[in-house]
Coordinates of C-alpha atoms in Angstrom, one line a residue:
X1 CA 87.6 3.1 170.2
X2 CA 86.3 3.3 166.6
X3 CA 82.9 4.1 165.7
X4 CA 81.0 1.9 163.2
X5 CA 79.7 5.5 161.4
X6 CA 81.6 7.5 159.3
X7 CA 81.3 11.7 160.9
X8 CA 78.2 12.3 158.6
X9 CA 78.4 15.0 157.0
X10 CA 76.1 18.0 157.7
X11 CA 72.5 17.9 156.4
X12 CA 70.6 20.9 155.0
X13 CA 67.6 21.4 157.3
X14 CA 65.4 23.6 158.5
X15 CA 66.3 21.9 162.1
X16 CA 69.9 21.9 163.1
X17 CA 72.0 18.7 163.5
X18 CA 72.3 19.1 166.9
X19 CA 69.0 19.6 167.9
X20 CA 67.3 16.8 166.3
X21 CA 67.2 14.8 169.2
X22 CA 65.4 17.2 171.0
X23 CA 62.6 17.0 168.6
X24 CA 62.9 13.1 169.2
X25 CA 62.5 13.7 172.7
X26 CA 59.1 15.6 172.2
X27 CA 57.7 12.6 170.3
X28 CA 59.1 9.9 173.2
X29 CA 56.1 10.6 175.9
X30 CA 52.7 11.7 174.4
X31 CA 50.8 9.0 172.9
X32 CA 51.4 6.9 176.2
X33 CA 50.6 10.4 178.5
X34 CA 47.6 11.2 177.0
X35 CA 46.1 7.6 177.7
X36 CA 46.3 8.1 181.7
X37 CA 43.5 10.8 182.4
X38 CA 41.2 9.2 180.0
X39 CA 41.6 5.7 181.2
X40 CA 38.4 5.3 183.0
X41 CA 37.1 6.4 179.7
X42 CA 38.3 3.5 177.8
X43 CA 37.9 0.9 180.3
X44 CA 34.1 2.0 180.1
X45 CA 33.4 1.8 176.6
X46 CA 35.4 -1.6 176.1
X47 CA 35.0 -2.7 179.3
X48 CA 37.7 -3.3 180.7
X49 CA 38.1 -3.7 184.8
X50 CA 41.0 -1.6 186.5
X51 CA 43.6 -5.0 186.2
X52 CA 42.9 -5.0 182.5
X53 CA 43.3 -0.9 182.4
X54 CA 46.7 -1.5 183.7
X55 CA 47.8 -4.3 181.5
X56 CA 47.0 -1.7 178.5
X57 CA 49.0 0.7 180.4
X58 CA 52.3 -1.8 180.6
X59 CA 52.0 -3.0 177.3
X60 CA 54.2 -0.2 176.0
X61 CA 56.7 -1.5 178.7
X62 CA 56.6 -4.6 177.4
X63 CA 57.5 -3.4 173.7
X64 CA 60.2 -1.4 175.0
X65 CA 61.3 -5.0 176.8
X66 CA 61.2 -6.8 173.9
X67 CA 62.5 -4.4 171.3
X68 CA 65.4 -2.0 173.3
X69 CA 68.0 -5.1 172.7
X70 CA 68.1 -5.2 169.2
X71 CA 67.5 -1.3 168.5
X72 CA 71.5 -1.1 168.4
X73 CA 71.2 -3.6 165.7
X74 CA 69.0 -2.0 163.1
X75 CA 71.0 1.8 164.2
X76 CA 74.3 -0.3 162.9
X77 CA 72.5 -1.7 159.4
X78 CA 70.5 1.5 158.7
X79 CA 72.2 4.2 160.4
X80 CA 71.0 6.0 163.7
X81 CA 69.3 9.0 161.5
X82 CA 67.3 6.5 159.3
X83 CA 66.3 4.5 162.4
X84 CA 65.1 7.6 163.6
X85 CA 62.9 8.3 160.7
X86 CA 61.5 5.0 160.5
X87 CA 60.5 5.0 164.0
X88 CA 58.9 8.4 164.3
X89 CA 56.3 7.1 161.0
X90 CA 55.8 3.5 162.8
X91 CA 54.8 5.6 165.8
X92 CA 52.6 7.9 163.7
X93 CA 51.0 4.9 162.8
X94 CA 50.8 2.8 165.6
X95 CA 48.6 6.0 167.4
X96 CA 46.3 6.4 164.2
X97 CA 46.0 2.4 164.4
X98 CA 45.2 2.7 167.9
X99 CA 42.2 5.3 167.8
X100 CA 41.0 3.3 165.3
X101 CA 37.4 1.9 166.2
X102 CA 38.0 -1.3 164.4
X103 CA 36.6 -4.8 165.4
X104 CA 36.7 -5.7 168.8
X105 CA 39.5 -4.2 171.0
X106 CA 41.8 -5.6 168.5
X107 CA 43.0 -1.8 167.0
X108 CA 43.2 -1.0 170.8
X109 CA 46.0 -3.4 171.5
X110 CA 47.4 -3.6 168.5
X111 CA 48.1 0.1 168.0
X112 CA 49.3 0.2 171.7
X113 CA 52.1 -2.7 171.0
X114 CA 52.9 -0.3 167.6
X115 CA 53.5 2.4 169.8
X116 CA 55.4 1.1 172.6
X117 CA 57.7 -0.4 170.3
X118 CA 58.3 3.0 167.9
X119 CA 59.2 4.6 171.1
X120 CA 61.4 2.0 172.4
X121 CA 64.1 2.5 169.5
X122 CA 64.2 6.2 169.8
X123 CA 64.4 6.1 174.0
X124 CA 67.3 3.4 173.1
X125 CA 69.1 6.0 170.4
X126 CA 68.5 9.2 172.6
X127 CA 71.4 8.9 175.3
X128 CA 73.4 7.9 172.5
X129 CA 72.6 10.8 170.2
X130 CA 73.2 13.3 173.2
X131 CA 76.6 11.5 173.7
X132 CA 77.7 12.0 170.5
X133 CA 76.5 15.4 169.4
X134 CA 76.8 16.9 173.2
X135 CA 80.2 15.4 174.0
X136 CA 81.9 16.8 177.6
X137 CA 78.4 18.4 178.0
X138 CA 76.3 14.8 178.6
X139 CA 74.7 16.4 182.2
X140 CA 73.2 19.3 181.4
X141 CA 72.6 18.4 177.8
X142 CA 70.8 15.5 179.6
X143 CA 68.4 18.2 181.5
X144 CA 67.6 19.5 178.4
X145 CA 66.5 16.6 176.5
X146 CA 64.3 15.2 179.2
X147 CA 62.9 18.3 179.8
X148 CA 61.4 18.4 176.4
X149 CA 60.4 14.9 176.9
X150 CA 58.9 16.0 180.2
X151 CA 57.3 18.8 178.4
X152 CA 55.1 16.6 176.0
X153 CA 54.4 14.2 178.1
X154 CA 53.1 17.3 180.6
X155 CA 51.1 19.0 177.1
X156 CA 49.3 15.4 176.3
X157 CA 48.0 14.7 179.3
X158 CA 46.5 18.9 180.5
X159 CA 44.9 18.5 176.9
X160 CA 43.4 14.7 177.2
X161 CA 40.5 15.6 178.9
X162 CA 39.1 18.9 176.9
X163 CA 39.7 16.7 173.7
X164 CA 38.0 14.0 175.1
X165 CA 35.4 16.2 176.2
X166 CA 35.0 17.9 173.2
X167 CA 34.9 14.8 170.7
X168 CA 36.1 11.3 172.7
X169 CA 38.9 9.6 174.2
X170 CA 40.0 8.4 170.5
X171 CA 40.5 11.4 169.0
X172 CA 42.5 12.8 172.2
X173 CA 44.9 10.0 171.6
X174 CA 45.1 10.1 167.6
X175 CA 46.2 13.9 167.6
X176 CA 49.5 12.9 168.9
X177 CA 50.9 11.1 165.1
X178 CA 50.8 14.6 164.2
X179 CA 53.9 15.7 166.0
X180 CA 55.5 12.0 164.9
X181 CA 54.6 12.6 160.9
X182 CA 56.3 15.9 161.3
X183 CA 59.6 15.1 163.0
X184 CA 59.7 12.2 160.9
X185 CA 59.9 15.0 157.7
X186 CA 62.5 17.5 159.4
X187 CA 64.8 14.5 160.7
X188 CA 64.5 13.7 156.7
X189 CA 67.2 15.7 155.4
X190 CA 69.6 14.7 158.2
X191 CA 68.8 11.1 157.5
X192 CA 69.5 11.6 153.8
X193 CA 73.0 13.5 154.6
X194 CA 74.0 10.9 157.2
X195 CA 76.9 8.8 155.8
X196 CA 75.6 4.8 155.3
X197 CA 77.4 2.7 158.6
X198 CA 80.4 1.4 157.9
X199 CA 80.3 -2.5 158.5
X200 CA 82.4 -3.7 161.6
X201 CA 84.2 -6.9 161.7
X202 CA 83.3 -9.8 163.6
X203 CA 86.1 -9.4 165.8
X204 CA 86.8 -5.8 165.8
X205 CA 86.3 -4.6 169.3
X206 CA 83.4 -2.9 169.4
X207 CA 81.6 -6.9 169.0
X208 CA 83.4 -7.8 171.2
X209 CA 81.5 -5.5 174.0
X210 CA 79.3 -7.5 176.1
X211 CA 77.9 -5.2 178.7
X212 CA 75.2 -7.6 179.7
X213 CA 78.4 -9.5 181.8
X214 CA 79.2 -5.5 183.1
X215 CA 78.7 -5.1 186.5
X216 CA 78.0 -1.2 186.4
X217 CA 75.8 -1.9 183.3
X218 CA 73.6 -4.4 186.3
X219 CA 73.5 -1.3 188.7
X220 CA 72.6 1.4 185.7
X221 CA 70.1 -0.8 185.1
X222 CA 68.3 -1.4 188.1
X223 CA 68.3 2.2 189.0
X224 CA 66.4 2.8 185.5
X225 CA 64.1 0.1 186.2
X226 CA 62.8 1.5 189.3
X227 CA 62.8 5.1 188.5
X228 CA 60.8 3.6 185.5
X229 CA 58.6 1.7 187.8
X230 CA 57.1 4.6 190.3
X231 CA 57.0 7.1 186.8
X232 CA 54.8 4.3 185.7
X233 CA 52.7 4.0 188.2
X234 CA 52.1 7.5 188.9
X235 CA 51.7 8.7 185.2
X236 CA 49.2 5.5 184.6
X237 CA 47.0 5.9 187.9
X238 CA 47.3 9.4 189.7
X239 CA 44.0 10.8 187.8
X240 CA 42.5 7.8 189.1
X241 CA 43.8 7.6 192.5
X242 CA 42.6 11.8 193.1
X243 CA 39.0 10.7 191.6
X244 CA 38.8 8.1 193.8
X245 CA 39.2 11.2 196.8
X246 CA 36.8 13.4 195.1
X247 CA 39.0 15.3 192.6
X248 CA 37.2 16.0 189.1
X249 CA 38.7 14.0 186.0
X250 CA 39.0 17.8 184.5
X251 CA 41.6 19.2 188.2
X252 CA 43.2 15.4 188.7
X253 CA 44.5 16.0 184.5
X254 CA 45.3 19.8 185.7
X255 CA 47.3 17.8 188.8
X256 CA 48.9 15.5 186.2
X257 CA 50.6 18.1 183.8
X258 CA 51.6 20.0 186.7
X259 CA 53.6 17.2 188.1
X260 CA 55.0 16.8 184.6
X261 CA 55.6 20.3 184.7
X262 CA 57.2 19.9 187.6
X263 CA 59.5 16.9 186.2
X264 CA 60.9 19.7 183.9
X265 CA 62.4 21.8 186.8
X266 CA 63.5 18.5 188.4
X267 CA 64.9 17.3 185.4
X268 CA 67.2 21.2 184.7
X269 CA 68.2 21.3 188.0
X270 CA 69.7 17.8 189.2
X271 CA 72.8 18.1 186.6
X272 CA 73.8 20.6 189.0
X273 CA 74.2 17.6 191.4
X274 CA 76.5 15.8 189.1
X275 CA 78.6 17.4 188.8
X276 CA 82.1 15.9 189.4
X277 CA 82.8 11.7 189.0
X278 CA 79.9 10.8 191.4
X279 CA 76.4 10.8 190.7
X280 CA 75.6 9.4 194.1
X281 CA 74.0 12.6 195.6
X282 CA 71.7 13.2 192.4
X283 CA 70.7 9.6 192.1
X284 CA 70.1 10.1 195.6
X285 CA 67.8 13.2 196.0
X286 CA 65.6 12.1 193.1
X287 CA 64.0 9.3 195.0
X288 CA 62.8 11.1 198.0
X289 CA 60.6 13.4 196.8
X290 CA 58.5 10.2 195.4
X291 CA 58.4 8.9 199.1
X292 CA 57.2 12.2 200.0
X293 CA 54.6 12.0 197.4
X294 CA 53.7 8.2 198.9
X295 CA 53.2 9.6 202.1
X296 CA 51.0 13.0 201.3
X297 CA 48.3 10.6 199.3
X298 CA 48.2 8.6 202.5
X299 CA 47.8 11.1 205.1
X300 CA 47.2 14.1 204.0
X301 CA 45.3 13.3 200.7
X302 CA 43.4 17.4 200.8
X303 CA 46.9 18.7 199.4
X304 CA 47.1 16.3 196.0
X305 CA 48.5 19.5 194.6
X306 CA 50.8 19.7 196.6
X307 CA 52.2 16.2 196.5
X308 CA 51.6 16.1 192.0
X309 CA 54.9 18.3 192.5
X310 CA 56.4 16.4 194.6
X311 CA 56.0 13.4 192.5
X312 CA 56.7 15.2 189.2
X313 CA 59.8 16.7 190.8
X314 CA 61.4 13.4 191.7
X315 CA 60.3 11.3 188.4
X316 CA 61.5 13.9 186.4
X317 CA 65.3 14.1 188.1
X318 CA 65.3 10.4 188.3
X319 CA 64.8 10.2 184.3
X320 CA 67.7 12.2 184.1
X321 CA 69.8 10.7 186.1
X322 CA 69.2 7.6 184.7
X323 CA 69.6 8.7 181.4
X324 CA 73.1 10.1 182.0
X325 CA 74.1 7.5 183.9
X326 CA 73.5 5.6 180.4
X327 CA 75.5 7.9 178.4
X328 CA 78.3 8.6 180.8
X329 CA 79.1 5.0 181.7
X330 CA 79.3 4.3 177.7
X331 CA 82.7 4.9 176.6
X332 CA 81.4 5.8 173.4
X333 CA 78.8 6.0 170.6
X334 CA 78.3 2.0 170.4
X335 CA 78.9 1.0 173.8
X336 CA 76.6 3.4 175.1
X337 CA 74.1 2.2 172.3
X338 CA 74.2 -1.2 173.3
X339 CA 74.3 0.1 177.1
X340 CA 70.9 1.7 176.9
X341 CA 69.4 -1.1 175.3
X342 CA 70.0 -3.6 177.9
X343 CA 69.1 -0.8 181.2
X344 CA 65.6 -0.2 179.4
X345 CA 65.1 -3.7 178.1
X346 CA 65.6 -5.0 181.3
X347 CA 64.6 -1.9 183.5
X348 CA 61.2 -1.4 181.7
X349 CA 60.5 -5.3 182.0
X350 CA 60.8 -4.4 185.4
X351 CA 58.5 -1.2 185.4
X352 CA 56.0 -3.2 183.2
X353 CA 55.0 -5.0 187.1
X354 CA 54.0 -1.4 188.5
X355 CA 50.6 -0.2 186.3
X356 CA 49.5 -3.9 186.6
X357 CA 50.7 -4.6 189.9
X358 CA 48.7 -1.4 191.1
X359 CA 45.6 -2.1 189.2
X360 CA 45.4 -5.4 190.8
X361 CA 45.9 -4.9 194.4
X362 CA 43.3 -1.3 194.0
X363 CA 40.7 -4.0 192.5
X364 CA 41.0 -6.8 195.5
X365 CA 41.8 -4.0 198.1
X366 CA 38.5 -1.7 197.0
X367 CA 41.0 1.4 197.5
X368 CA 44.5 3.0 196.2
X369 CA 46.8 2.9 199.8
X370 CA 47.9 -0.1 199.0
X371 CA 49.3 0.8 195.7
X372 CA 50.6 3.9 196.9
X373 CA 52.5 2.3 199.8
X374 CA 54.0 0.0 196.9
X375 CA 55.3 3.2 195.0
X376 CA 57.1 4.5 198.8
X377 CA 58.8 1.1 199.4
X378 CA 60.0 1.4 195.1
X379 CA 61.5 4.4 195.7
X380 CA 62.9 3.2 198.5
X381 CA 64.8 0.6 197.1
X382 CA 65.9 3.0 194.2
X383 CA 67.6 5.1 197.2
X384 CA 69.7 1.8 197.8
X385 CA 70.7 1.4 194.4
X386 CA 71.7 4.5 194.1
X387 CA 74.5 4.8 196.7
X388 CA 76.6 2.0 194.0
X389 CA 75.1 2.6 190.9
X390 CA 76.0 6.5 191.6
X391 CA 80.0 6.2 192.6
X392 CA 82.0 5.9 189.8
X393 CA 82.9 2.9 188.7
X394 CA 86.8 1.3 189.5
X395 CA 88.9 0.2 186.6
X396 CA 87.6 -3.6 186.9
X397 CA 83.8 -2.5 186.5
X398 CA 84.0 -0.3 183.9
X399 CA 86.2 -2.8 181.3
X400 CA 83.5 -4.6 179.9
X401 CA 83.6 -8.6 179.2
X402 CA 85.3 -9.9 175.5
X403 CA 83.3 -12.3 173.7
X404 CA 86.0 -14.9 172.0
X405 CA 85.9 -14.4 168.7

């Protein structure tokens, strides 16, 4: 199948082609990281109850909702290099807005929308980039890219607290348009390089792909939904659920970027499950050790260490699998473009339900089990998912619908 992109031709940069989208992948996870261990923070200076802490915590889900279906739009006006570019500065800007103390809470929301949906285009252009640059190598390259995601994500939030600590929660958010503004400049001379997209025609095949009437694109989706939704959950409320046993805001941060840390080994070491046609195993063996997690908080709460890897472990396989599930399902650079922005439109509306979801039932419950007992029976369902959306798919899934022209 044709792509709508000329081979672009290769850009003079400090950073190599191929890597760029690794240094996308450090910018993906930070600004919404760092906003978990100081929460309590900023629902005590603008008062806001734990419902309304986890409605600012799924706003970001909502932007990638809204704005993952159309990302494969602008990539085929603009190019994917220049929509790169333009979402790394919008994100830059959309953390600055949001540390902003400006009237009311309205910088507060505002800026978290920004964010959210800067980060929405480049999750949506990731799986493809790594699909086109990493071709026959989707798997591990995969690993690799969520581990730096997992990485950042795991930096923001050990650093949240001692920022906040040493000046406020604002400025431990607004240090994270640094890293933005700066991949925004070395992605710069890739996007200038990059040959302009060559327009498709109306009828040309590649409009004519319809994954949204794809059966496998249904079960890719789901399964990113709900690995989305327990990541959520836990990344958004674990400081809070340790504090509520006694932990210190300063150890339950420590317990958050180890279970990101943790994500990182999960995330390198489950390509070595899919390897072969079938991704059932992987998609699989990342859910359980979230149940595992569920159950340690609830019975044996003295060991949150303990069970921080445990969830880290799974969340961070389960991204991964997800992600190639995305990339290898697309049989090519605008499929799987268009692929990936209907499993995280659709799967993140879905995750948007777990921060809120959480915050609610720990506000008329008085206490976090019945939140935590939400995230087991999540994971669970993403087990049952997994045994289809992990085979691979026959002949009659895997051609997608044709639009008449």
């Amino acid at each position: 199948m044709p792509e709508s992109t000329q081979p672009e031709s290769t850009p003079k940069s400090f950073v190599p082609a191929a890597a760029g989208v690794f240094l996308l992948a450090v910018c993906l996870r930070p600004a919404i990281t760092s906003v978990g261990p100081v929460l309590e923070r900023i629902g005590l200076e603008e008062n806001l109850g734990e419902g309304a802490q986890g409605v600012l915590g799924a706003i970001p889900l909502l932007a990638f909702a809204a704005i993952s279906p159309f990302v494969h739009r602008l990539a085929g006006r603009t190019g994917m290099e220049r929509t790169v570019v333009l979402s790394l500065v919008v994100l830059g800007l959309g953390t600055l807005v949001r540390s902003w103390s400006g009237p009311g809470q309205m910088t507060l929301w505002l800026g978290t929308a920004v964010v959210g949906a800067a980060i929405a285009v480049g999750n949506v252009l990731g799986p493809a980039l790594v699909k086109r640059d990493y071709a026959g190598r989707v798997s591990g390259a995969m690993g690799v890219y969520t581990a730096f995601i997992t990485g950042a994500a795991a930096t923001a939030s050990l650093v949240a607290v001692p920022l906040a600590n040493v000046s406020n929660w604002r400025t431990a958010l607004a240090v994270w348009a640094v890293p933005s503004f700066l991949a925004a400049v070395l992605w710069l001379p890739r996007a200038r390089a990059a040959a302009r997209p060559v327009p498709v025609s109306p009828g040309s095949a590649e409009t004519a792909t319809n994954v949204w009437k794809w059966p496998t694109a249904w079960l890719v989706t789901a399964y990113m939904g709900l690995q989305s939704t327990t990541f959520y959950i836990t990344i958004t409320w674990l400081p809070s659920i340790e504090t509520e046993h006694g932990v210190s805001p300063e150890v339950a941060g420590v317990h958050l970027f180890i279970a990101s840390a943790a994500g990182i080994i999960g995330g390198l070491l489950v390509p070595f499950l899919m390897r072969g046609r079938s991704q059932v195993l992987a998609a699989v063996a990342a859910a359980v050790p979230v149940i595992i997690w569920s159950f340690g908080v609830l019975f044996a709460p003295s060991l949150f260490l303990l069970w921080a890897v445990c969830s880290g472990i799974g969340t961070g396989a389960a991204l991964v699998v997800a992600l190639a599930l995305i990339s290898l399902r697309g049989r090519s650079q605008h499929e799987t473009t268009r692929l990936s922005g209907m499993a995280q439109s659709l799967g993140y509306l879905l995750a948007t339900a777990g921060p809120i979801a959480a915050g609610f039932l720990t506000e008329h419950t008085g206490n976090w089990d019945a939140a935590v007992i939400m995230v087991a029976g999540i994971a669970t369902v993403q087990i049952l998912v997994a045994l289809k959306a992990g085979q691979p798919p026959k002949a009659s899934l895997t051609k997608p619908a044709v639009v008449p022209g």
